[in-house]
Amino acid sequence: MIKPKKVKKAPEEVLNHIWEEQGDRKKGIKDSHLGPDYKNEAEVGEALAEAFQTGLVKREELFITTKLWNSDHGHVVEACKDSLKKLQLEYLDLYLVHFPIATKHTGVGATGSALDEDGILEIDTTISLETTWHAMEDLVSMGLVRSIGISNYDIFLTRDCLAYSKVKPAVNQIETHPYFQRDSLVKFCQKHGICVTAHTPLGGAAANTEWFGSVSCLDDPVLKGLAEKYKKTVAQLILRWGIQRNTVVIPKSSKPERLQENFHVFDFELTKEDMELIKGVDRKLRTNQPAKFWGVDLYA
């Protein structure tokens, strides 16, 4: 996800967050989703080191994901090692290609998007996605990552990746929510054994409405009505819908009360009729549009 305001916290804040999450360990909150573009790897690394040292949590109890940024497609191994160094880890559970585009290299681990004099993203035409993927596969054989995946790939790019890959992508992390359901892509990935993860399961909520002028599905009257029916929040209803589609939902939150709220989606189930009702609110509306900052419509 593109975030004009970076997610950056002091190590003690991150550690407190881990303490809060570990209070919910038995409830299954064990995933840490990171990325160089989020500017949070070093802070999380310091917190993890302290958590491991104090016995708060063991490395094998956590599933840690980070991403390859666009400008590092020609420096995959170096970029991964840079992330591992910042995170103070020996391996990653999952490493994703953040976007299906190679851009001008600005230094390993640097996440600035180089723009030309017209404010257009400088795309590197010398590096193919196939080349990038084979370098990702090398990370698996080197033992630096346990699994690799893709992010923001459409059906055709996913199909191509399946064709040239030796190590199949474990995950395709995409934007999908009631206003952008993308059933064809979701079903294609699932048919071919690729887990679909929704990186914007709530439509970006307030952040994307502010940054991109998007319309939030949290205000949809149909969804509000269903939330009242099940005595849940609209967010809980949407997360449950995502789970029943057999997708992994990763709503962003740093607030303990929101983490608790997000977890309370396993004590109810949407009926088949209500799942069909939600299918009817699809607007095919992408809320996270990088063209606003890059001057290029990546999805055109």
PDB file of C-alpha atoms in Angstrom:
ATOM      1  CA  MET A   1       0.000   0.000   0.000  1.00  0.00           C
ATOM      2  CA  ILE A   2       1.311   3.463  -0.804  1.00  0.00           C
ATOM      3  CA  LYS A   3       1.414   5.623   2.277  1.00  0.00           C
ATOM      4  CA  PRO A   4       2.370   9.286   1.999  1.00  0.00           C
ATOM      5  CA  LYS A   5       2.694   9.380   5.765  1.00  0.00           C
ATOM      6  CA  LYS A   6       5.111   6.671   6.807  1.00  0.00           C
ATOM      7  CA  VAL A   7       4.444   4.252   9.618  1.00  0.00           C
ATOM      8  CA  LYS A   8       7.308   4.975  11.990  1.00  0.00           C
ATOM      9  CA  LYS A   9       7.406   4.476  15.731  1.00  0.00           C
ATOM     10  CA  ALA A  10      10.006   4.558  18.459  1.00  0.00           C
ATOM     11  CA  PRO A  11      11.279   1.096  19.481  1.00  0.00           C
ATOM     12  CA  GLU A  12       9.598   1.310  22.891  1.00  0.00           C
ATOM     13  CA  GLU A  13       6.250   1.979  21.236  1.00  0.00           C
ATOM     14  CA  VAL A  14       6.714  -1.022  18.983  1.00  0.00           C
ATOM     15  CA  LEU A  15       7.680  -3.178  21.954  1.00  0.00           C
ATOM     16  CA  ASN A  16       4.567  -2.064  23.829  1.00  0.00           C
ATOM     17  CA  HIS A  17       2.560  -3.043  20.787  1.00  0.00           C
ATOM     18  CA  ILE A  18       4.175  -6.500  20.828  1.00  0.00           C
ATOM     19  CA  TRP A  19       3.336  -6.798  24.529  1.00  0.00           C
ATOM     20  CA  GLU A  20      -0.265  -5.960  23.738  1.00  0.00           C
ATOM     21  CA  GLU A  21      -0.361  -8.466  20.904  1.00  0.00           C
ATOM     22  CA  GLN A  22       1.243 -11.134  23.047  1.00  0.00           C
ATOM     23  CA  GLY A  23      -1.596 -10.648  25.488  1.00  0.00           C
ATOM     24  CA  ASP A  24      -3.683 -12.067  22.651  1.00  0.00           C
ATOM     25  CA  ARG A  25      -1.255 -14.838  21.658  1.00  0.00           C
ATOM     26  CA  LYS A  26      -3.742 -17.574  22.423  1.00  0.00           C
ATOM     27  CA  LYS A  27      -6.156 -15.791  20.146  1.00  0.00           C
ATOM     28  CA  GLY A  28      -3.775 -16.025  17.214  1.00  0.00           C
ATOM     29  CA  ILE A  29      -2.495 -12.476  16.685  1.00  0.00           C
ATOM     30  CA  LYS A  30       1.073 -13.298  15.659  1.00  0.00           C
ATOM     31  CA  ASP A  31       1.651 -11.693  12.284  1.00  0.00           C
ATOM     32  CA  SER A  32       3.974  -8.748  11.666  1.00  0.00           C
ATOM     33  CA  HIS A  33       3.532  -7.101   8.281  1.00  0.00           C
ATOM     34  CA  LEU A  34       6.345  -4.751   7.316  1.00  0.00           C
ATOM     35  CA  GLY A  35       7.987  -3.115   4.329  1.00  0.00           C
ATOM     36  CA  PRO A  36      10.844  -0.708   3.540  1.00  0.00           C
ATOM     37  CA  ASP A  37       8.344   1.812   2.189  1.00  0.00           C
ATOM     38  CA  TYR A  38       6.582   1.855   5.572  1.00  0.00           C
ATOM     39  CA  LYS A  39       9.799   2.987   7.307  1.00  0.00           C
ATOM     40  CA  ASN A  40       9.249   0.613  10.224  1.00  0.00           C
ATOM     41  CA  GLU A  41      11.813  -2.177   9.844  1.00  0.00           C
ATOM     42  CA  ALA A  42      14.557  -0.752  12.094  1.00  0.00           C
ATOM     43  CA  GLU A  43      12.150   0.125  14.906  1.00  0.00           C
ATOM     44  CA  VAL A  44      10.481  -3.276  14.739  1.00  0.00           C
ATOM     45  CA  GLY A  45      13.906  -4.933  14.644  1.00  0.00           C
ATOM     46  CA  GLU A  46      14.948  -3.287  17.908  1.00  0.00           C
ATOM     47  CA  ALA A  47      11.676  -4.255  19.545  1.00  0.00           C
ATOM     48  CA  LEU A  48      11.906  -7.847  18.302  1.00  0.00           C
ATOM     49  CA  ALA A  49      15.453  -8.212  19.592  1.00  0.00           C
ATOM     50  CA  GLU A  50      14.338  -7.120  23.040  1.00  0.00           C
ATOM     51  CA  ALA A  51      11.266  -9.341  22.901  1.00  0.00           C
ATOM     52  CA  PHE A  52      13.378 -12.374  22.021  1.00  0.00           C
ATOM     53  CA  GLN A  53      15.992 -11.540  24.666  1.00  0.00           C
ATOM     54  CA  THR A  54      13.436 -11.182  27.446  1.00  0.00           C
ATOM     55  CA  GLY A  55      11.591 -14.343  26.447  1.00  0.00           C
ATOM     56  CA  LEU A  56       8.408 -12.455  25.628  1.00  0.00           C
ATOM     57  CA  VAL A  57       8.100 -14.371  22.389  1.00  0.00           C
ATOM     58  CA  LYS A  58      10.100 -16.891  20.368  1.00  0.00           C
ATOM     59  CA  ARG A  59      11.045 -16.278  16.752  1.00  0.00           C
ATOM     60  CA  GLU A  60       9.193 -19.376  15.579  1.00  0.00           C
ATOM     61  CA  GLU A  61       5.982 -18.042  17.128  1.00  0.00           C
ATOM     62  CA  LEU A  62       5.928 -15.076  14.763  1.00  0.00           C
ATOM     63  CA  PHE A  63       5.216 -14.842  11.049  1.00  0.00           C
ATOM     64  CA  ILE A  64       7.148 -11.894   9.673  1.00  0.00           C
ATOM     65  CA  THR A  65       6.572 -10.453   6.212  1.00  0.00           C
ATOM     66  CA  THR A  66       8.344  -7.641   4.433  1.00  0.00           C
ATOM     67  CA  LYS A  67       8.620  -6.471   0.841  1.00  0.00           C
ATOM     68  CA  LEU A  68      10.958  -5.713  -2.035  1.00  0.00           C
ATOM     69  CA  TRP A  69      10.593  -2.079  -3.083  1.00  0.00           C
ATOM     70  CA  ASN A  70      10.309  -1.052  -6.727  1.00  0.00           C
ATOM     71  CA  SER A  71      13.766   0.497  -6.996  1.00  0.00           C
ATOM     72  CA  ASP A  72      15.483  -2.679  -5.775  1.00  0.00           C
ATOM     73  CA  HIS A  73      14.283  -5.114  -8.469  1.00  0.00           C
ATOM     74  CA  GLY A  74      17.845  -5.334  -9.746  1.00  0.00           C
ATOM     75  CA  HIS A  75      19.252  -5.779  -6.236  1.00  0.00           C
ATOM     76  CA  VAL A  76      16.974  -8.383  -4.704  1.00  0.00           C
ATOM     77  CA  VAL A  77      19.494 -10.243  -2.541  1.00  0.00           C
ATOM     78  CA  GLU A  78      21.062  -7.042  -1.252  1.00  0.00           C
ATOM     79  CA  ALA A  79      17.651  -5.562  -0.468  1.00  0.00           C
ATOM     80  CA  CYS A  80      16.536  -8.649   1.418  1.00  0.00           C
ATOM     81  CA  LYS A  81      19.760  -8.724   3.444  1.00  0.00           C
ATOM     82  CA  ASP A  82      19.276  -5.031   4.225  1.00  0.00           C
ATOM     83  CA  SER A  83      15.792  -5.736   5.583  1.00  0.00           C
ATOM     84  CA  LEU A  84      17.077  -8.674   7.611  1.00  0.00           C
ATOM     85  CA  LYS A  85      19.825  -6.494   9.087  1.00  0.00           C
ATOM     86  CA  LYS A  86      17.332  -3.809  10.111  1.00  0.00           C
ATOM     87  CA  LEU A  87      14.976  -6.407  11.539  1.00  0.00           C
ATOM     88  CA  GLN A  88      17.853  -8.217  13.271  1.00  0.00           C
ATOM     89  CA  LEU A  89      16.627 -11.540  11.902  1.00  0.00           C
ATOM     90  CA  GLU A  90      18.232 -14.508  10.181  1.00  0.00           C
ATOM     91  CA  TYR A  91      15.285 -15.236   7.919  1.00  0.00           C
ATOM     92  CA  LEU A  92      11.887 -13.960   6.794  1.00  0.00           C
ATOM     93  CA  ASP A  93       8.738 -16.042   6.724  1.00  0.00           C
ATOM     94  CA  LEU A  94       7.482 -14.275   3.609  1.00  0.00           C
ATOM     95  CA  TYR A  95       9.053 -11.810   1.162  1.00  0.00           C
ATOM     96  CA  LEU A  96       6.852 -10.061  -1.390  1.00  0.00           C
ATOM     97  CA  VAL A  97       7.420  -8.112  -4.583  1.00  0.00           C
ATOM     98  CA  HIS A  98       5.668  -4.913  -3.496  1.00  0.00           C
ATOM     99  CA  PHE A  99       4.572  -3.728  -6.949  1.00  0.00           C
ATOM    100  CA  PRO A 100       4.953  -5.324 -10.395  1.00  0.00           C
ATOM    101  CA  ILE A 101       7.218  -2.550 -11.632  1.00  0.00           C
ATOM    102  CA  ALA A 102      10.969  -1.884 -11.594  1.00  0.00           C
ATOM    103  CA  THR A 103      12.001   1.734 -11.151  1.00  0.00           C
ATOM    104  CA  LYS A 104      15.258   3.649 -11.177  1.00  0.00           C
ATOM    105  CA  HIS A 105      17.590   2.380  -8.462  1.00  0.00           C
ATOM    106  CA  THR A 106      18.095   4.940  -5.710  1.00  0.00           C
ATOM    107  CA  GLY A 107      20.195   2.847  -3.329  1.00  0.00           C
ATOM    108  CA  VAL A 108      19.529  -0.426  -1.544  1.00  0.00           C
ATOM    109  CA  GLY A 109      16.762   0.008   0.987  1.00  0.00           C
ATOM    110  CA  ALA A 110      15.959   3.530  -0.198  1.00  0.00           C
ATOM    111  CA  THR A 111      12.276   3.886  -0.964  1.00  0.00           C
ATOM    112  CA  GLY A 112      12.063   7.213  -2.717  1.00  0.00           C
ATOM    113  CA  SER A 113      10.327   7.037  -6.078  1.00  0.00           C
ATOM    114  CA  ALA A 114      12.526   8.758  -8.665  1.00  0.00           C
ATOM    115  CA  LEU A 115      10.485  11.079 -10.881  1.00  0.00           C
ATOM    116  CA  ASP A 116      11.586  12.705 -14.125  1.00  0.00           C
ATOM    117  CA  GLU A 117      11.405  16.432 -14.878  1.00  0.00           C
ATOM    118  CA  ASP A 118       7.716  16.063 -15.730  1.00  0.00           C
ATOM    119  CA  GLY A 119       6.930  14.372 -12.422  1.00  0.00           C
ATOM    120  CA  ILE A 120       6.553  10.941 -14.020  1.00  0.00           C
ATOM    121  CA  LEU A 121       7.922   7.812 -12.377  1.00  0.00           C
ATOM    122  CA  GLU A 122      11.242   6.712 -13.873  1.00  0.00           C
ATOM    123  CA  ILE A 123      10.613   3.110 -14.897  1.00  0.00           C
ATOM    124  CA  ASP A 124      13.587   0.794 -15.417  1.00  0.00           C
ATOM    125  CA  THR A 125      12.943  -1.015 -18.698  1.00  0.00           C
ATOM    126  CA  THR A 126      16.033  -3.229 -18.404  1.00  0.00           C
ATOM    127  CA  ILE A 127      14.676  -5.467 -15.624  1.00  0.00           C
ATOM    128  CA  SER A 128      11.802  -7.849 -16.301  1.00  0.00           C
ATOM    129  CA  LEU A 129       9.474  -9.224 -13.663  1.00  0.00           C
ATOM    130  CA  GLU A 130      10.758 -12.673 -14.594  1.00  0.00           C
ATOM    131  CA  THR A 131      14.328 -11.632 -13.762  1.00  0.00           C
ATOM    132  CA  THR A 132      13.144 -10.218 -10.459  1.00  0.00           C
ATOM    133  CA  TRP A 133      11.247 -13.394  -9.638  1.00  0.00           C
ATOM    134  CA  HIS A 134      14.214 -15.683 -10.308  1.00  0.00           C
ATOM    135  CA  ALA A 135      16.250 -13.538  -7.911  1.00  0.00           C
ATOM    136  CA  MET A 136      13.448 -13.959  -5.362  1.00  0.00           C
ATOM    137  CA  GLU A 137      13.723 -17.722  -5.847  1.00  0.00           C
ATOM    138  CA  ASP A 138      17.430 -17.494  -5.054  1.00  0.00           C
ATOM    139  CA  LEU A 139      16.516 -16.116  -1.630  1.00  0.00           C
ATOM    140  CA  VAL A 140      14.657 -19.344  -0.867  1.00  0.00           C
ATOM    141  CA  SER A 141      17.603 -21.537  -1.861  1.00  0.00           C
ATOM    142  CA  MET A 142      19.916 -19.311   0.211  1.00  0.00           C
ATOM    143  CA  GLY A 143      17.721 -19.821   3.288  1.00  0.00           C
ATOM    144  CA  LEU A 144      17.063 -16.105   3.700  1.00  0.00           C
ATOM    145  CA  VAL A 145      13.294 -16.487   3.266  1.00  0.00           C
ATOM    146  CA  ARG A 146      10.874 -19.337   3.883  1.00  0.00           C
ATOM    147  CA  SER A 147       8.416 -18.342   1.156  1.00  0.00           C
ATOM    148  CA  ILE A 148       8.018 -15.711  -1.552  1.00  0.00           C
ATOM    149  CA  GLY A 149       5.041 -13.991  -3.073  1.00  0.00           C
ATOM    150  CA  ILE A 150       3.703 -11.173  -5.167  1.00  0.00           C
ATOM    151  CA  SER A 151       1.671  -8.083  -4.429  1.00  0.00           C
ATOM    152  CA  ASN A 152      -0.638  -5.970  -6.583  1.00  0.00           C
ATOM    153  CA  TYR A 153      -0.426  -8.425  -9.508  1.00  0.00           C
ATOM    154  CA  ASP A 154      -3.439  -8.761 -11.807  1.00  0.00           C
ATOM    155  CA  ILE A 155      -4.588 -12.033 -13.406  1.00  0.00           C
ATOM    156  CA  PHE A 156      -2.284 -11.776 -16.411  1.00  0.00           C
ATOM    157  CA  LEU A 157       0.838 -10.926 -14.423  1.00  0.00           C
ATOM    158  CA  THR A 158      -0.005 -13.719 -11.974  1.00  0.00           C
ATOM    159  CA  ARG A 159      -0.477 -16.154 -14.858  1.00  0.00           C
ATOM    160  CA  ASP A 160       2.907 -15.149 -16.293  1.00  0.00           C
ATOM    161  CA  CYS A 161       4.575 -15.598 -12.906  1.00  0.00           C
ATOM    162  CA  LEU A 162       3.154 -19.109 -12.654  1.00  0.00           C
ATOM    163  CA  ALA A 163       4.517 -19.872 -16.127  1.00  0.00           C
ATOM    164  CA  TYR A 164       8.129 -18.813 -15.504  1.00  0.00           C
ATOM    165  CA  SER A 165       8.475 -19.665 -11.823  1.00  0.00           C
ATOM    166  CA  LYS A 166      10.264 -22.643 -10.326  1.00  0.00           C
ATOM    167  CA  VAL A 167       9.123 -21.631  -6.852  1.00  0.00           C
ATOM    168  CA  LYS A 168       5.450 -20.706  -7.143  1.00  0.00           C
ATOM    169  CA  PRO A 169       4.229 -17.544  -5.410  1.00  0.00           C
ATOM    170  CA  ALA A 170       2.715 -18.485  -2.058  1.00  0.00           C
ATOM    171  CA  VAL A 171       0.726 -15.272  -1.801  1.00  0.00           C
ATOM    172  CA  ASN A 172      -0.737 -12.509  -3.931  1.00  0.00           C
ATOM    173  CA  GLN A 173      -1.416  -9.521  -1.698  1.00  0.00           C
ATOM    174  CA  ILE A 174      -3.969  -7.247  -3.335  1.00  0.00           C
ATOM    175  CA  GLU A 175      -6.534  -4.585  -2.615  1.00  0.00           C
ATOM    176  CA  THR A 176      -9.906  -6.254  -2.226  1.00  0.00           C
ATOM    177  CA  HIS A 177     -12.952  -5.247  -0.202  1.00  0.00           C
ATOM    178  CA  PRO A 178     -16.729  -5.043  -0.755  1.00  0.00           C
ATOM    179  CA  TYR A 179     -16.353  -2.068  -3.127  1.00  0.00           C
ATOM    180  CA  PHE A 180     -13.519  -3.791  -5.058  1.00  0.00           C
ATOM    181  CA  GLN A 181     -14.237  -7.516  -4.861  1.00  0.00           C
ATOM    182  CA  ARG A 182     -12.201  -8.778  -7.823  1.00  0.00           C
ATOM    183  CA  ASP A 183     -13.772 -12.214  -7.813  1.00  0.00           C
ATOM    184  CA  SER A 184     -12.051 -13.330 -11.022  1.00  0.00           C
ATOM    185  CA  LEU A 185      -8.577 -12.591  -9.656  1.00  0.00           C
ATOM    186  CA  VAL A 186      -9.349 -14.076  -6.239  1.00  0.00           C
ATOM    187  CA  LYS A 187     -10.733 -17.299  -7.726  1.00  0.00           C
ATOM    188  CA  PHE A 188      -7.868 -17.576 -10.237  1.00  0.00           C
ATOM    189  CA  CYS A 189      -5.268 -17.341  -7.484  1.00  0.00           C
ATOM    190  CA  GLN A 190      -7.086 -19.801  -5.254  1.00  0.00           C
ATOM    191  CA  LYS A 191      -7.513 -22.252  -8.142  1.00  0.00           C
ATOM    192  CA  HIS A 192      -3.750 -22.247  -8.633  1.00  0.00           C
ATOM    193  CA  GLY A 193      -2.826 -22.591  -4.977  1.00  0.00           C
ATOM    194  CA  ILE A 194      -1.953 -18.953  -4.327  1.00  0.00           C
ATOM    195  CA  CYS A 195      -3.228 -17.519  -1.051  1.00  0.00           C
ATOM    196  CA  VAL A 196      -4.953 -14.161  -1.523  1.00  0.00           C
ATOM    197  CA  THR A 197      -4.205 -11.584   1.148  1.00  0.00           C
ATOM    198  CA  ALA A 198      -6.283  -8.405   1.322  1.00  0.00           C
ATOM    199  CA  HIS A 199      -3.966  -5.517   2.192  1.00  0.00           C
ATOM    200  CA  THR A 200      -6.842  -3.023   2.168  1.00  0.00           C
ATOM    201  CA  PRO A 201      -9.706  -5.175   3.509  1.00  0.00           C
ATOM    202  CA  LEU A 202     -11.714  -2.198   4.754  1.00  0.00           C
ATOM    203  CA  GLY A 203     -11.194  -0.078   1.662  1.00  0.00           C
ATOM    204  CA  GLY A 204      -8.461   1.934   3.326  1.00  0.00           C
ATOM    205  CA  ALA A 205     -10.945   3.470   5.758  1.00  0.00           C
ATOM    206  CA  ALA A 206     -10.229   7.125   6.619  1.00  0.00           C
ATOM    207  CA  ALA A 207      -6.679   7.072   5.280  1.00  0.00           C
ATOM    208  CA  ASN A 208      -7.586   6.426   1.657  1.00  0.00           C
ATOM    209  CA  THR A 209     -10.551   8.746   1.698  1.00  0.00           C
ATOM    210  CA  GLU A 210      -8.167  11.484   2.841  1.00  0.00           C
ATOM    211  CA  TRP A 211      -5.184  10.654   0.610  1.00  0.00           C
ATOM    212  CA  PHE A 212      -6.949   9.504  -2.547  1.00  0.00           C
ATOM    213  CA  GLY A 213     -10.443  10.968  -2.210  1.00  0.00           C
ATOM    214  CA  SER A 214     -11.883   7.465  -2.143  1.00  0.00           C
ATOM    215  CA  VAL A 215     -15.367   6.475  -1.024  1.00  0.00           C
ATOM    216  CA  SER A 216     -15.340   4.212   2.029  1.00  0.00           C
ATOM    217  CA  CYS A 217     -17.433   1.052   2.085  1.00  0.00           C
ATOM    218  CA  LEU A 218     -17.655   1.500   5.861  1.00  0.00           C
ATOM    219  CA  ASP A 219     -20.428   4.000   5.171  1.00  0.00           C
ATOM    220  CA  ASP A 220     -22.389   1.734   2.827  1.00  0.00           C
ATOM    221  CA  PRO A 221     -26.062   1.482   3.907  1.00  0.00           C
ATOM    222  CA  VAL A 222     -26.347  -2.222   2.971  1.00  0.00           C
ATOM    223  CA  LEU A 223     -23.296  -3.081   5.049  1.00  0.00           C
ATOM    224  CA  LYS A 224     -24.509  -0.929   7.919  1.00  0.00           C
ATOM    225  CA  GLY A 225     -27.828  -2.751   7.871  1.00  0.00           C
ATOM    226  CA  LEU A 226     -26.143  -6.145   7.951  1.00  0.00           C
ATOM    227  CA  ALA A 227     -23.862  -5.023  10.781  1.00  0.00           C
ATOM    228  CA  GLU A 228     -26.927  -4.129  12.840  1.00  0.00           C
ATOM    229  CA  LYS A 229     -28.469  -7.510  12.012  1.00  0.00           C
ATOM    230  CA  TYR A 230     -25.427  -9.393  13.338  1.00  0.00           C
ATOM    231  CA  LYS A 231     -24.827  -6.898  16.175  1.00  0.00           C
ATOM    232  CA  LYS A 232     -21.331  -6.190  14.899  1.00  0.00           C
ATOM    233  CA  THR A 233     -19.448  -3.163  13.638  1.00  0.00           C
ATOM    234  CA  VAL A 234     -19.301  -2.619   9.883  1.00  0.00           C
ATOM    235  CA  ALA A 235     -15.559  -3.327  10.024  1.00  0.00           C
ATOM    236  CA  GLN A 236     -16.164  -6.678  11.738  1.00  0.00           C
ATOM    237  CA  LEU A 237     -18.797  -7.566   9.160  1.00  0.00           C
ATOM    238  CA  ILE A 238     -16.412  -6.778   6.281  1.00  0.00           C
ATOM    239  CA  LEU A 239     -13.559  -8.752   7.827  1.00  0.00           C
ATOM    240  CA  ARG A 240     -15.870 -11.720   8.312  1.00  0.00           C
ATOM    241  CA  TRP A 241     -16.930 -11.456   4.664  1.00  0.00           C
ATOM    242  CA  GLY A 242     -13.277 -11.535   3.631  1.00  0.00           C
ATOM    243  CA  ILE A 243     -12.603 -14.593   5.761  1.00  0.00           C
ATOM    244  CA  GLN A 244     -15.575 -16.446   4.296  1.00  0.00           C
ATOM    245  CA  ARG A 245     -14.161 -15.762   0.830  1.00  0.00           C
ATOM    246  CA  ASN A 246     -11.100 -17.735   1.975  1.00  0.00           C
ATOM    247  CA  THR A 247      -8.886 -14.651   1.825  1.00  0.00           C
ATOM    248  CA  VAL A 248      -6.458 -13.515   4.505  1.00  0.00           C
ATOM    249  CA  VAL A 249      -7.365 -10.084   5.842  1.00  0.00           C
ATOM    250  CA  ILE A 250      -4.714  -7.809   7.346  1.00  0.00           C
ATOM    251  CA  PRO A 251      -6.351  -4.616   8.599  1.00  0.00           C
ATOM    252  CA  LYS A 252      -3.800  -2.101   9.832  1.00  0.00           C
ATOM    253  CA  SER A 253      -4.151  -1.018  13.428  1.00  0.00           C
ATOM    254  CA  SER A 254      -1.878   0.099  16.243  1.00  0.00           C
ATOM    255  CA  LYS A 255      -4.672   0.618  18.749  1.00  0.00           C
ATOM    256  CA  PRO A 256      -5.273  -2.220  21.265  1.00  0.00           C
ATOM    257  CA  GLU A 257      -9.038  -1.673  21.189  1.00  0.00           C
ATOM    258  CA  ARG A 258      -9.076  -2.009  17.404  1.00  0.00           C
ATOM    259  CA  LEU A 259      -6.983  -5.181  17.570  1.00  0.00           C
ATOM    260  CA  GLN A 260      -9.507  -6.603  20.003  1.00  0.00           C
ATOM    261  CA  GLU A 261     -12.395  -5.508  17.807  1.00  0.00           C
ATOM    262  CA  ASN A 262     -10.799  -7.022  14.698  1.00  0.00           C
ATOM    263  CA  PHE A 263     -10.444 -10.349  16.443  1.00  0.00           C
ATOM    264  CA  HIS A 264     -14.130 -10.708  17.298  1.00  0.00           C
ATOM    265  CA  VAL A 265     -15.060 -12.028  13.871  1.00  0.00           C
ATOM    266  CA  PHE A 266     -14.982 -15.740  14.648  1.00  0.00           C
ATOM    267  CA  ASP A 267     -18.114 -15.941  16.755  1.00  0.00           C
ATOM    268  CA  PHE A 268     -20.565 -15.463  13.902  1.00  0.00           C
ATOM    269  CA  GLU A 269     -21.033 -16.485  10.287  1.00  0.00           C
ATOM    270  CA  LEU A 270     -22.679 -14.694   7.382  1.00  0.00           C
ATOM    271  CA  THR A 271     -25.455 -16.594   5.668  1.00  0.00           C
ATOM    272  CA  LYS A 272     -25.190 -17.525   2.001  1.00  0.00           C
ATOM    273  CA  GLU A 273     -27.930 -15.005   1.258  1.00  0.00           C
ATOM    274  CA  ASP A 274     -26.042 -12.217   3.005  1.00  0.00           C
ATOM    275  CA  MET A 275     -22.813 -13.113   1.197  1.00  0.00           C
ATOM    276  CA  GLU A 276     -24.759 -12.725  -2.050  1.00  0.00           C
ATOM    277  CA  LEU A 277     -26.176  -9.426  -0.824  1.00  0.00           C
ATOM    278  CA  ILE A 278     -22.676  -8.097  -0.200  1.00  0.00           C
ATOM    279  CA  LYS A 279     -21.659  -9.212  -3.684  1.00  0.00           C
ATOM    280  CA  GLY A 280     -24.206  -6.725  -4.970  1.00  0.00           C
ATOM    281  CA  VAL A 281     -22.475  -3.665  -3.458  1.00  0.00           C
ATOM    282  CA  ASP A 282     -19.336  -4.097  -5.587  1.00  0.00           C
ATOM    283  CA  ARG A 283     -18.427  -0.830  -7.340  1.00  0.00           C
ATOM    284  CA  LYS A 284     -15.155  -2.045  -8.885  1.00  0.00           C
ATOM    285  CA  LEU A 285     -13.647   0.888  -7.031  1.00  0.00           C
ATOM    286  CA  ARG A 286      -9.910   0.901  -6.376  1.00  0.00           C
ATOM    287  CA  THR A 287      -9.219   3.112  -3.357  1.00  0.00           C
ATOM    288  CA  ASN A 288      -5.407   2.922  -3.398  1.00  0.00           C
ATOM    289  CA  GLN A 289      -4.237   4.642  -6.585  1.00  0.00           C
ATOM    290  CA  PRO A 290      -0.473   5.238  -6.906  1.00  0.00           C
ATOM    291  CA  ALA A 291      -0.934   7.295 -10.080  1.00  0.00           C
ATOM    292  CA  LYS A 292      -1.625  10.273  -7.813  1.00  0.00           C
ATOM    293  CA  PHE A 293       2.019  10.257  -6.715  1.00  0.00           C
ATOM    294  CA  TRP A 294       3.758   8.578  -9.651  1.00  0.00           C
ATOM    295  CA  GLY A 295       2.087  10.207 -12.619  1.00  0.00           C
ATOM    296  CA  VAL A 296       1.659   6.721 -14.106  1.00  0.00           C
ATOM    297  CA  ASP A 297      -1.418   4.515 -13.945  1.00  0.00           C
ATOM    298  CA  LEU A 298       0.163   1.218 -12.964  1.00  0.00           C
ATOM    299  CA  TYR A 299      -3.092  -0.611 -13.620  1.00  0.00           C
ATOM    300  CA  ALA A 300      -3.925   0.873 -17.039  1.00  0.00           C
TER     301      ALA A 300
END
